[in-house]
Short mmCIF file of C-alpha atoms in Angstrom, two decimals:
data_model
loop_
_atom_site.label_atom_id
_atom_site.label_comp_id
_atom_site.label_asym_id
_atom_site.label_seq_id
_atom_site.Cartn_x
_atom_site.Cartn_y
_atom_site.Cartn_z
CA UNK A 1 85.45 84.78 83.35
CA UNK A 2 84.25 88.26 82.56
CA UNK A 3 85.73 91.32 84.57
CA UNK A 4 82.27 92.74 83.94
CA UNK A 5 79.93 89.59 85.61
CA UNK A 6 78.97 91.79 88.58
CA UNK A 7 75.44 93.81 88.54
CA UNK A 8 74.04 95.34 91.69
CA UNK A 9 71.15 97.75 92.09
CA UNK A 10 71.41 100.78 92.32
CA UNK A 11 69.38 103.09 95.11
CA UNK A 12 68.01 106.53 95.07
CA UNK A 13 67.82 109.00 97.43
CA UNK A 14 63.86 108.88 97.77
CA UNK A 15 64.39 104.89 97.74
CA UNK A 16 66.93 105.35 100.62
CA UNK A 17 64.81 107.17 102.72
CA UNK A 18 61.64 104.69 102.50
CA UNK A 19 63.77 101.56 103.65
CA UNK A 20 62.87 99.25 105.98
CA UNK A 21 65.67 98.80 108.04
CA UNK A 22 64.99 96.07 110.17
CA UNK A 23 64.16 93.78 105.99
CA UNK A 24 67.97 94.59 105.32
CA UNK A 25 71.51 95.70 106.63
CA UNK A 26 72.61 99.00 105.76
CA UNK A 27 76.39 99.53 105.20
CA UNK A 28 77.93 102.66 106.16
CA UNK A 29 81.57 103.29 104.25
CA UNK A 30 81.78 106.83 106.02
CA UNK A 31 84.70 107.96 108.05
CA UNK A 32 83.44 107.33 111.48
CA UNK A 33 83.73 111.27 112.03
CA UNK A 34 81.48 111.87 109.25
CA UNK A 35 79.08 108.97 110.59
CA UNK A 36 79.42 110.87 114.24
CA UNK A 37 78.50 113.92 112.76
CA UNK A 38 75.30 112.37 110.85
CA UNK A 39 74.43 109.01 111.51
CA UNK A 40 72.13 106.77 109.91
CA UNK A 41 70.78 104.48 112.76
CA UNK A 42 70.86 100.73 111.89
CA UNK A 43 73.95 100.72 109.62
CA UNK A 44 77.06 99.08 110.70
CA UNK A 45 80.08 101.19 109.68
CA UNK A 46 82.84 100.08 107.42
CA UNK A 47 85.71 102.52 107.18
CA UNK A 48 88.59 101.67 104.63
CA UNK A 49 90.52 99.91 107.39
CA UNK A 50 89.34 97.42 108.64
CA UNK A 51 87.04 97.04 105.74
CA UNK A 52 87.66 93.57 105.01
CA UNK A 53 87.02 92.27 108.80
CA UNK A 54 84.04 94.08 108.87
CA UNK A 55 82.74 92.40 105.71
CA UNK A 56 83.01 89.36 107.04
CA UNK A 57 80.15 90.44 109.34
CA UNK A 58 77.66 91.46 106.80
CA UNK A 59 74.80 88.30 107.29
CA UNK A 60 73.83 87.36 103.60
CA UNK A 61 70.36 86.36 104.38
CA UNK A 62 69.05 89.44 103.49
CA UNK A 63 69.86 92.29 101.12
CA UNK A 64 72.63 94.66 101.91
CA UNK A 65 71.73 98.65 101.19
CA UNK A 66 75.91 100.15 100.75
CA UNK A 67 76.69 104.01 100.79
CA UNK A 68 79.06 106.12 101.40
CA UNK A 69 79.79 110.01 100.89
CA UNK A 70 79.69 110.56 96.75
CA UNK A 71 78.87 107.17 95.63
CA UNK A 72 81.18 105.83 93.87
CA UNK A 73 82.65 104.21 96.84
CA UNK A 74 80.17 102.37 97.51
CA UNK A 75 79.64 100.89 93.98
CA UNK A 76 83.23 99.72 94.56
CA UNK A 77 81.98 97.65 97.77
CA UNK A 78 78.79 96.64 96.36
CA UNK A 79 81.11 94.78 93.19
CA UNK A 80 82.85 93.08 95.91
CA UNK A 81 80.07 91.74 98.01
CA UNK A 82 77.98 91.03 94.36
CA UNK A 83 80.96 88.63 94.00
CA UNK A 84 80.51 87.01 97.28
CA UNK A 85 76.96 86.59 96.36
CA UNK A 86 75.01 88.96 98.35
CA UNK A 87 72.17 91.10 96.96
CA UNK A 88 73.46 94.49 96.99
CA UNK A 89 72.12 97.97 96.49
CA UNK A 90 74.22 100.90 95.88
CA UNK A 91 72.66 104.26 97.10
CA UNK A 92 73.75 106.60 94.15
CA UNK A 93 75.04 109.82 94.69
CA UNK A 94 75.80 108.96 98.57
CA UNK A 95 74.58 110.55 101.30
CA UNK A 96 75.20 113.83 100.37
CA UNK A 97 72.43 113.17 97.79
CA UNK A 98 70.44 111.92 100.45
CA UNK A 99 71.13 115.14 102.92
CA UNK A 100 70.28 117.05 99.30
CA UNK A 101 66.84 114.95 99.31
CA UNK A 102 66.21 115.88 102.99
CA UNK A 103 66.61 119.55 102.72
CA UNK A 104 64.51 119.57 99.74
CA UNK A 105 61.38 117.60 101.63
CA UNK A 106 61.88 119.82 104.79
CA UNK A 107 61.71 122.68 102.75
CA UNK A 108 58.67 121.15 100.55
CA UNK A 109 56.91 120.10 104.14
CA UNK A 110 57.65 123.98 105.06
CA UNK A 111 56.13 125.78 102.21
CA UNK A 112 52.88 123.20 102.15
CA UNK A 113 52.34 123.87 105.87
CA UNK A 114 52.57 127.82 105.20
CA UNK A 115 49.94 127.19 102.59
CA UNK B 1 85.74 86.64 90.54
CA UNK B 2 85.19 87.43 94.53
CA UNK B 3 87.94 88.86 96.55
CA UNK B 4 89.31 86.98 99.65
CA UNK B 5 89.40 88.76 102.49
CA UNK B 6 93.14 88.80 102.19
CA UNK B 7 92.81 90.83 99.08
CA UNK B 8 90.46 93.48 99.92
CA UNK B 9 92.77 94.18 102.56
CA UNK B 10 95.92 94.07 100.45
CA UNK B 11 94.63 96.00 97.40
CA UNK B 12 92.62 98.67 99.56
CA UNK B 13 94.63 101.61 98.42
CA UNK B 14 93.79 100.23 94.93
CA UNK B 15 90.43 99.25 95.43
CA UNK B 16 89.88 103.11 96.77
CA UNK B 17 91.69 104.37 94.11
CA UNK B 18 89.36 106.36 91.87
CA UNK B 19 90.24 104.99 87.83
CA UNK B 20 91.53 101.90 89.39
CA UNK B 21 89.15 100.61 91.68
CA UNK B 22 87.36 96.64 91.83
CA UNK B 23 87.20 96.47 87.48
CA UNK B 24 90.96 97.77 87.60
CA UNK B 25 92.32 95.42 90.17
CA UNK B 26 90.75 92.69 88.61
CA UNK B 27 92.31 93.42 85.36
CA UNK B 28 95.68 93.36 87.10
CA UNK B 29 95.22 90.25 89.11
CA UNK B 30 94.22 88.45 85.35
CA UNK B 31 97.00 90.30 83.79
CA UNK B 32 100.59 88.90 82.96
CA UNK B 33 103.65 90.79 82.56
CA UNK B 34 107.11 89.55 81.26
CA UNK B 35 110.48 91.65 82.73
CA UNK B 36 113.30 91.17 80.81
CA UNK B 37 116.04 91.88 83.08
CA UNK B 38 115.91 91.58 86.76
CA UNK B 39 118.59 94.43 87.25
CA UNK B 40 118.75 97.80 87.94
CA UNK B 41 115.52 98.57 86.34
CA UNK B 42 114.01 95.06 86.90
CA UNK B 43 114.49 95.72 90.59
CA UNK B 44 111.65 98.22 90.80
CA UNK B 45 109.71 97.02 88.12
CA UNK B 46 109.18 93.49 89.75
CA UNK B 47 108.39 95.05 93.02
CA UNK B 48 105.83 97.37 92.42
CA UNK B 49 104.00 94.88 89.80
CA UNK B 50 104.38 92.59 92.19
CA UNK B 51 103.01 94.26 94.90
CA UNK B 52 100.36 95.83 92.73
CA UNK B 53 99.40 92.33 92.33
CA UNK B 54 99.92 91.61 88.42
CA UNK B 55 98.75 87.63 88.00
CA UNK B 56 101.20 86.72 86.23
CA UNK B 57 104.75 87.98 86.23
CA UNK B 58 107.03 86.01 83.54
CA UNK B 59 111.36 87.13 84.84
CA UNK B 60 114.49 86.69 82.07
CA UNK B 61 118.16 87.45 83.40
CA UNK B 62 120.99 85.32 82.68
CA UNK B 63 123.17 86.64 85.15
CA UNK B 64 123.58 85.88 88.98
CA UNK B 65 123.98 88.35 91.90
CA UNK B 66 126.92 90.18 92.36
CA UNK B 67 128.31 92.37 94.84
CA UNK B 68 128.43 96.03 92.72
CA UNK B 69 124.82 94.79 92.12
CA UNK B 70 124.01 96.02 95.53
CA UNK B 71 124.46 99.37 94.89
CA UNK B 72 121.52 99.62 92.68
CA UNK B 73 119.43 96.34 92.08
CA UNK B 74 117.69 97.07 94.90
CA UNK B 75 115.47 93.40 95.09
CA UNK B 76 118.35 91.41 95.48
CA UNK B 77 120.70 91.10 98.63
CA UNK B 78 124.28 90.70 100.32
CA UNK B 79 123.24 86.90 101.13
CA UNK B 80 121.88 86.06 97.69
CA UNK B 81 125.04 86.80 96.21
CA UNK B 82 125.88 83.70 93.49
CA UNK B 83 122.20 83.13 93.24
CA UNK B 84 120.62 83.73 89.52
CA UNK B 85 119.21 87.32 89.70
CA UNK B 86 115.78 85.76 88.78
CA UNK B 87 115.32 83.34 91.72
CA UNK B 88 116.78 85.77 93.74
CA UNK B 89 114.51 88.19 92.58
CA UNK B 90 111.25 85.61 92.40
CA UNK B 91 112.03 84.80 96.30
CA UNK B 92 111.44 89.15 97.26
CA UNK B 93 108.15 89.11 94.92
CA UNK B 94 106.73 85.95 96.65
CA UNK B 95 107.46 87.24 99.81
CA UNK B 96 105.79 90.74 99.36
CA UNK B 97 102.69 89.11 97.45
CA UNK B 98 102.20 85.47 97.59
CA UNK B 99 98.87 86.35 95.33
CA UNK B 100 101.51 86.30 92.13
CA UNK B 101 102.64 83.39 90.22
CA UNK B 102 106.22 84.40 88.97
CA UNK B 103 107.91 82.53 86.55
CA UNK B 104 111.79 82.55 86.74
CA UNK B 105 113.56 82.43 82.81
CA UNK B 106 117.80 81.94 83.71
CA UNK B 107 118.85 83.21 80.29
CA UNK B 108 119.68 85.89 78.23
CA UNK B 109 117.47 86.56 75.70
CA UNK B 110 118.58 86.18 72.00
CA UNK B 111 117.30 85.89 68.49
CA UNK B 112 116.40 82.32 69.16
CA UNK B 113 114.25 82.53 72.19
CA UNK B 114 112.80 85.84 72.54
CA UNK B 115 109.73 84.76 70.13
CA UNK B 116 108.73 82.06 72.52
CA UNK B 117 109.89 84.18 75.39
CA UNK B 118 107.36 87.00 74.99
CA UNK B 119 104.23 85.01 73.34
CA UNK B 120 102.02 84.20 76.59
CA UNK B 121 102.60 87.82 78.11
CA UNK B 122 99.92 90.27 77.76
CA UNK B 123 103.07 92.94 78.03
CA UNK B 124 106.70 93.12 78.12
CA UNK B 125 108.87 95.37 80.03
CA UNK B 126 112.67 96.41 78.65
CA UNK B 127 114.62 96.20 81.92
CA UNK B 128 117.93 95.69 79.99
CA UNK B 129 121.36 97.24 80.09
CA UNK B 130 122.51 97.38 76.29
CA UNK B 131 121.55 98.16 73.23
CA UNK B 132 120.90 94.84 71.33
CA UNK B 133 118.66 93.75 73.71
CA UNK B 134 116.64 97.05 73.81
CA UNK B 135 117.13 96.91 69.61
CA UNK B 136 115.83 92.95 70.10
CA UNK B 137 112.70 93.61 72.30
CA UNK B 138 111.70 96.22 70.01
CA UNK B 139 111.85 94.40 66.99
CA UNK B 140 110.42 91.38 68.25
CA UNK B 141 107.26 93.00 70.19
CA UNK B 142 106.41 94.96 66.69
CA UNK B 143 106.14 91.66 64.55
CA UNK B 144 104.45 90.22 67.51
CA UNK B 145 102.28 93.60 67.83
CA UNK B 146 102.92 92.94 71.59
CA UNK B 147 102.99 96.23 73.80
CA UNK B 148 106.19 96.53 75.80
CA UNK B 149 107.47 99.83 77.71
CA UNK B 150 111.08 101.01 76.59
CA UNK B 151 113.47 102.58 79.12
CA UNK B 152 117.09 103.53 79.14
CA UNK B 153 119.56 104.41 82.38
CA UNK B 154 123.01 105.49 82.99
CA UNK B 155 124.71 108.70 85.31
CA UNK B 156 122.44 110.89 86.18
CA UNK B 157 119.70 110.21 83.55
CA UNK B 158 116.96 108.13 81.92
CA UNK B 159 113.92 107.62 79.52
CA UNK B 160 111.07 105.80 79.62
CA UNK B 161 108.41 105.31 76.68
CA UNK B 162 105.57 103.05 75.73
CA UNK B 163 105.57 101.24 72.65
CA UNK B 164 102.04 99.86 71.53
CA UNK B 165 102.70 98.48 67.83
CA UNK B 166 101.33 100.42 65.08
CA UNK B 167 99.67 102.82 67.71
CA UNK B 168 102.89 105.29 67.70
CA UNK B 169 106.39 104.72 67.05
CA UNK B 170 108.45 102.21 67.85
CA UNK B 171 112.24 102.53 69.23
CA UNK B 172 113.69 101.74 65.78
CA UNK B 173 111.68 104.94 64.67
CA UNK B 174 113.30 106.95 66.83
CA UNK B 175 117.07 105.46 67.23
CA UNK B 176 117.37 103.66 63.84
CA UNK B 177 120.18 101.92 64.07
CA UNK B 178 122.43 100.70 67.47
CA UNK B 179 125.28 102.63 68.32
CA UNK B 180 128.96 101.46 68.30
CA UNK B 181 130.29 100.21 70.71
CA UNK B 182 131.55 102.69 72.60
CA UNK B 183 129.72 105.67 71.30
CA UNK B 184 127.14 105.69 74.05
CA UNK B 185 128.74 104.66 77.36
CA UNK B 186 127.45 101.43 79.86
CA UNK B 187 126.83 101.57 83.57
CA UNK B 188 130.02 99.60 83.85
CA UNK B 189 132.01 102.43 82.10
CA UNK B 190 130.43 106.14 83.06
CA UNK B 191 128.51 104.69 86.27
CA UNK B 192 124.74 105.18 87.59
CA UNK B 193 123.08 106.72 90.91
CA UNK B 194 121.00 103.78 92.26
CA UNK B 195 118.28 105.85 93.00
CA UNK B 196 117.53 107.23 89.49
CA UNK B 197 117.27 103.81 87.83
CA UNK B 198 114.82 103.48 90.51
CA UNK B 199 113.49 106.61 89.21
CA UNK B 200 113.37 105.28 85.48
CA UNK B 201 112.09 101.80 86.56
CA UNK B 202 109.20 102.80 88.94
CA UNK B 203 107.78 105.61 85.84
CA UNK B 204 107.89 101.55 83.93
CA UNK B 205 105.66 99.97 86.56
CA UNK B 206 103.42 102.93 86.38
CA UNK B 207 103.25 102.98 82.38
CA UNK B 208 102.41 99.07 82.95
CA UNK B 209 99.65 99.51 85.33
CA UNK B 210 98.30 102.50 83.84
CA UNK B 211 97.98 99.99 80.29
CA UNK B 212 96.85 97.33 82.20
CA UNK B 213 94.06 98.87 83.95
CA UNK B 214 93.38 101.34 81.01
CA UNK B 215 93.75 104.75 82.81
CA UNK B 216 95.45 107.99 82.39
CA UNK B 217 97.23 109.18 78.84
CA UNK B 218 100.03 106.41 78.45
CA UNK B 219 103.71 107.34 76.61
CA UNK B 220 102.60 106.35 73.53
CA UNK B 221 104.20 109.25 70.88
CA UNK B 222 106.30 110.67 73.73
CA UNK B 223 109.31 109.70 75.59
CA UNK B 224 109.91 111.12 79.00
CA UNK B 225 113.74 112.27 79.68
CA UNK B 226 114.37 112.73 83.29
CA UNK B 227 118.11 114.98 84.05
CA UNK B 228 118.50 113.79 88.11
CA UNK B 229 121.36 116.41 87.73
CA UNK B 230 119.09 119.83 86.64
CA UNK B 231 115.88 117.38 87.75
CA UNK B 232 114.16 118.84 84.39
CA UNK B 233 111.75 116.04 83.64
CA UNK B 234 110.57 116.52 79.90
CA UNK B 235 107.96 114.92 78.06
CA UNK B 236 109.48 114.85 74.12
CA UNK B 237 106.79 114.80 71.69
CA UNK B 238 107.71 112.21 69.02
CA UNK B 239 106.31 111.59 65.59
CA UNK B 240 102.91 109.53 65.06
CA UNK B 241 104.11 107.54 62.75
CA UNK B 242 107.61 107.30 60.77
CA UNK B 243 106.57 105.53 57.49
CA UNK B 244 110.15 104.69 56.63
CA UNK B 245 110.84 102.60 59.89
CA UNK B 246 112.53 98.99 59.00
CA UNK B 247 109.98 97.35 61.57
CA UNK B 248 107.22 98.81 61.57
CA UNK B 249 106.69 101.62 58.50
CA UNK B 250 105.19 101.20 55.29
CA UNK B 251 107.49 99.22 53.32
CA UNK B 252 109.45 97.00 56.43
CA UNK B 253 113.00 95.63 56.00
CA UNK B 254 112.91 93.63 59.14
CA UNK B 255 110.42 91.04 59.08
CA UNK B 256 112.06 88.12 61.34
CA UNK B 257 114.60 88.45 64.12
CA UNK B 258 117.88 87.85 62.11
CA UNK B 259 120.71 87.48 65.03
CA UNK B 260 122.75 89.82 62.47
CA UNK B 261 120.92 92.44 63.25
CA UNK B 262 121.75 92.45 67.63
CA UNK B 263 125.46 92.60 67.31
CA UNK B 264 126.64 96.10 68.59
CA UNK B 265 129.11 96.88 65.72
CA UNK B 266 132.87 97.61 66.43
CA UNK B 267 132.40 95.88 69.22
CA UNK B 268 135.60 96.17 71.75
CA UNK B 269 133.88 95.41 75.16
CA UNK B 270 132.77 92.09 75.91
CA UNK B 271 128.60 92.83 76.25
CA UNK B 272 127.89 89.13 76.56
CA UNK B 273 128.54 90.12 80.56
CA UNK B 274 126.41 92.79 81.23
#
């Protein structure tokens, strides 16, 4: 039994954005202020408690997309539900890399329409 | 291996622990630990390996409970009194984490059985009271090159280091030889404040979970003095390597566990006891 057997994918920002939520379910590890404050419609939230109940939900018929603020959270979760079998993605970076990748299109979409 | 549900509730503040994390807790839940001494500084060590949910947690104590006990070995209780300190002990671990297997030794550990004692443990833990046990489990972890964290308790003060064989220096590098009897007072003689060998035996759990999971900067080469009294907490830089050690230098003198060598000389209190 190797501590190492798990390998999920991992997720970019670009990736993120291009998903077809209604092919997967998207798991939100943000503090359900933070998900208030900027939501990602679709995901089910999964705060540190009650993490494990909320697991239990996640259906395993179809791929799981897992982030949370940085990360590296989510790479924790994404070990944990490799284990149990799912097919897991990891969004790298978190969604602050994904708010990074937004501002950076809007402004891209800003300066091409000036042009 | 998957985590029950049970566990990724139960290890959360692990899990979420950045440097410990899924890889770490797994590494603790395969992990085995042996305590020698389920005392004053067993008391803490058992219960926060066993709640950090070490796999495998090995206990040796001879002794059962006893009433002064109370004031200190804080896993055991007023009803367990007569009970051997290890099933006493055994029954508080199962109870806060049913996830462990513990494994109960009622003996004192000697010459003749600490070999066999510490062989299927990934890492022993010096919760003893006197000197020729602390001399013992040094000597025997170096010719077994088994890691084992050293600590030491009485008043108002303690130390804690890590021994990995080879890796830094042993105990016998530092304190050559045991004291007499009498030189260095016991528990039983000068007294302790329960709380610092709580002190001294939760900085042991640490050091064991830190090696275990492989994070952080371990006591290898250093041995941490804590004063309660002044509450100056020192890290003591100790030499790499003393090539003149009998256990573990260059040209070794002690290359078996002679009983000889475990008897506190002069001895005029009966240690067999503590």
């Amino acid at each position: 039994m190797s501590i190492n057997d798990s390998t999920f994918r991992h997720i970019t920002p670009a990736e993120f954005d291009r998903l077809d939520h209604s092919a997967i379910t998207l798991l939100d590890l943000r503090d359900p202020a933070e998900v208030a404050a900027h939501p990602v419609p679709d995901a089910i939230n999964a705060p540190i408690d009650p993490l494990a109940q909320v697991l239990r939900s996640v259906p395993n018929d179809k791929p799981v997309v897992v982030f949370c603020t940085e990360g590296w959270w989510s790479a924790e979760v994404a070990e944990i539900l490799t284990d149990r079998g799912y097919d897991v993605a990891s969004l790298d970076g978190g969604y602050r890399a994904y708010q990074t990748f937004l501002n950076a299109s809007e402004q891209g979409n800003r300066m091409a329409n000036r042009s | 291996m998957a985590f029950s549900d049970e566990q990724v509730e139960r290890y959360s503040r692990h899990l979420i622990l950045r440097g410990l994390g899924v890889k770490g807790q797994k590494k603790l839940l395969a992990s085995s630990v042996l305590i020698i001494g389920a005392g004053g500084l067993g008391s803490p060590v058992a219960l926060y390996l066993a709640a950090a949910g070490v796999g495998h947690i090995g206990l040796v104590d001879g002794d059962v409970v006893d009433l002064s006990n109370l004031q200190r070995q804080i896993i055991h209780t007023t009803e367990r009194i007569g009970q051997p300190k290890v099933d006493s002990a055994a029954k508080a671990m199962r109870s806060l984490n049913p996830d462990v297997t513990v494994t109960t030794h009622h003996m004192l550990v000697d010459a003749g059985n600490i070999a066999q004692l510490i062989e299927p443990y990934d890492l022993v833990v010096d919760a003893t009271d006197n000197f020729a046990a602390k001399f013992l489990i040094n000597d025997a972890c170096v010719l077994a090159d088994k890691p084992f964290i050293h600590a030491g308790v009485v008043g108002f003060a303690g130390q804690v280091m890590t021994i990995r064989p080879h890796e830094g220096p042993c105990y016998r590098c530092i304190f050559r030889d045991m004291p007499a009897a009498g030189e260095v007072p016991t528990c039983r003689q000068a007294g302790v404040l329960g709380a610092v060998v709580g002190v001294i035996g939760s900085l042991e759990a640490t050091e064991a979970v830190k090696l275990i999971v492989g994070v952080g900067e371990p006591l290898i080469g250093r041995m941490l003095t804590v004063d309660a009294l002044t509450m100056n907490i020192r890290r003591v830089p100790l030499p790499a390597h003393v090539p003149d050690c009998p256990v573990c230098g260059e040209q070794p003198t002690i290359t078996a566990i002679d009983p000889a060598n475990y008897i506190q000389p002069a001895c005029t209190i009966d240690s067999a006891n503590e």
